[in-house]
XYZ file of C-alpha atoms in Angstrom:
187
model
C 196.735 110.287 128.674
C 199.392 107.810 127.271
C 200.157 108.388 123.463
C 202.544 106.591 121.036
C 205.908 107.925 120.151
C 204.965 108.537 116.740
C 201.730 110.344 117.730
C 203.447 113.382 119.070
C 202.823 116.592 117.362
C 204.459 120.235 117.904
C 202.640 122.203 120.670
C 201.797 118.915 122.719
C 202.817 119.194 126.453
C 204.666 116.007 127.732
C 205.483 114.502 131.075
C 209.183 113.163 130.470
C 212.014 112.134 132.946
C 209.959 113.883 135.857
C 209.575 117.233 134.151
C 206.968 118.990 131.849
C 208.060 119.553 128.253
C 206.458 121.546 125.449
C 207.203 119.997 121.762
C 208.811 122.684 119.685
C 209.779 120.490 116.398
C 209.132 116.937 115.275
C 210.923 114.822 112.443
C 209.540 111.552 111.399
C 212.335 109.348 110.253
C 212.247 105.920 108.533
C 215.557 104.450 108.133
C 216.533 101.804 105.504
C 217.277 99.348 108.362
C 215.510 99.423 111.591
C 212.357 100.756 112.720
C 210.928 104.202 112.175
C 211.209 106.740 114.865
C 210.277 110.361 115.662
C 212.985 112.899 116.487
C 211.370 115.386 118.824
C 212.892 118.559 119.857
C 211.434 119.926 123.469
C 211.648 122.731 125.771
C 211.247 122.135 129.633
C 208.688 124.694 130.690
C 209.851 124.724 134.462
C 213.744 125.573 134.053
C 214.019 126.507 130.107
C 216.153 123.587 129.212
C 216.019 122.095 125.545
C 216.544 118.558 124.669
C 216.333 116.118 121.446
C 214.865 112.744 122.094
C 214.004 109.820 119.676
C 210.848 107.995 120.417
C 210.154 104.626 118.491
C 206.831 103.732 117.593
C 206.533 101.089 120.570
C 207.414 103.784 123.036
C 204.520 105.584 124.939
C 204.570 108.839 126.718
C 202.574 110.783 129.133
C 200.484 113.768 127.540
C 199.627 116.312 129.857
C 196.781 118.631 129.813
C 197.096 122.074 131.368
C 194.571 124.111 133.335
C 193.908 127.498 131.983
C 192.871 130.573 134.147
C 192.173 134.076 133.403
C 194.309 136.671 135.233
C 194.854 140.357 134.629
C 198.292 141.956 134.590
C 198.842 144.905 137.138
C 202.388 146.057 137.021
C 205.993 145.241 136.665
C 208.004 145.009 140.124
C 211.910 144.670 139.278
C 212.122 141.615 136.936
C 208.970 140.407 138.300
C 205.381 140.945 137.076
C 202.437 141.110 139.017
C 199.053 139.409 137.850
C 195.770 139.130 139.627
C 193.334 136.216 139.558
C 189.919 137.543 138.233
C 187.918 135.269 140.230
C 189.570 135.330 143.635
C 191.388 138.785 143.401
C 194.640 136.716 144.592
C 197.989 138.356 143.270
C 200.842 136.350 142.234
C 204.311 137.491 140.794
C 206.049 135.705 138.040
C 209.368 136.357 136.409
C 209.723 138.330 133.245
C 211.247 135.639 131.422
C 208.207 133.395 131.429
C 206.640 135.614 128.869
C 209.848 136.394 126.825
C 209.751 138.962 124.189
C 206.106 139.251 124.342
C 206.424 141.009 127.746
C 206.967 144.529 125.957
C 203.370 144.349 124.917
C 201.982 144.011 128.344
C 199.819 146.989 129.425
C 198.343 147.672 132.740
C 194.956 145.922 133.071
C 195.626 143.573 130.113
C 193.920 140.399 130.402
C 196.136 137.251 129.882
C 195.681 133.683 130.204
C 198.061 131.504 132.542
C 198.593 128.004 131.963
C 198.849 125.871 135.260
C 200.221 122.618 135.963
C 199.534 120.995 139.546
C 198.431 124.711 140.534
C 201.706 126.200 139.514
C 201.773 128.726 136.561
C 204.197 127.486 133.864
C 203.327 130.096 130.856
C 201.431 133.334 130.024
C 199.322 133.899 126.926
C 198.875 137.286 125.918
C 196.179 138.309 123.460
C 197.390 137.618 119.747
C 196.932 141.054 118.681
C 197.152 144.409 120.621
C 196.955 147.921 119.489
C 199.866 150.362 119.751
C 200.844 153.986 118.705
C 203.539 154.648 116.238
C 205.693 157.354 117.969
C 208.500 157.241 115.056
C 208.121 156.421 111.548
C 211.011 157.074 108.536
C 209.737 159.213 105.619
C 208.431 157.811 102.587
C 210.800 157.745 99.650
C 209.208 158.987 96.673
C 209.056 156.582 93.710
C 208.952 153.638 95.919
C 205.654 152.248 94.761
C 206.251 148.491 94.872
C 203.484 146.622 97.041
C 205.973 145.109 99.276
C 207.802 148.169 100.341
C 207.566 148.464 103.939
C 209.224 150.917 106.114
C 210.568 150.633 109.744
C 208.555 152.075 112.659
C 208.956 152.297 116.349
C 205.983 151.866 118.832
C 205.286 153.702 121.981
C 206.725 150.550 123.771
C 209.974 150.697 121.961
C 209.459 147.788 119.611
C 210.273 148.008 116.006
C 208.075 146.839 113.303
C 207.815 147.060 109.519
C 204.723 148.979 108.294
C 203.225 150.163 104.973
C 204.393 153.593 103.442
C 201.054 155.436 104.118
C 201.331 154.677 108.040
C 202.877 157.907 109.866
C 203.890 158.722 113.255
C 200.919 159.144 115.518
C 198.764 156.354 113.746
C 197.258 153.566 115.914
C 197.750 150.285 114.623
C 197.205 146.517 115.221
C 200.441 144.333 115.847
C 200.705 140.547 116.211
C 202.305 140.124 119.656
C 204.331 137.038 118.840
C 205.399 137.771 115.255
C 205.829 141.509 115.931
C 204.450 142.252 112.560
C 201.872 144.959 111.276
C 198.376 143.349 111.049
C 196.318 146.661 110.033
C 195.328 150.085 111.214
C 193.257 150.106 114.582
C 189.615 151.127 114.001
């Protein structure tokens, strides 16, 4: 589907110079002289390169729709992660860097969504929030009663998050996977 250069939005997937690019940031600029343009920062989903491109309103670019498919995470093998297609039970291996920092939250049996382009996986979406157990939390300092006083804590997977003072070691909490932040106590 072709779209105008000024209709590009963050999160769009574009086909540009033979590659698949995800739009990270946009800035609409109207200089005093000349036509308006959209400054677009994009990341290549195949090899991770980043680029900045200017699109004028007269430019058209191909917007790509990705297919999504449900997979289940099985295990890690070296720097590769093994996933199983929930429909066909086929297993595929993907590099850990395809997921990035969120890989620390992967658990055996976790259901994930793979975004596919021309039958090739190009990104993995984990659940937005996961439950985790705190293994180490700093002691509360008496007299710190300000509502915004958070303390550092370490989760069972080694990730550090800031938690409210009443949360102690051994507590099961809900964590935002991509922000790495405390959401609430697990019920």
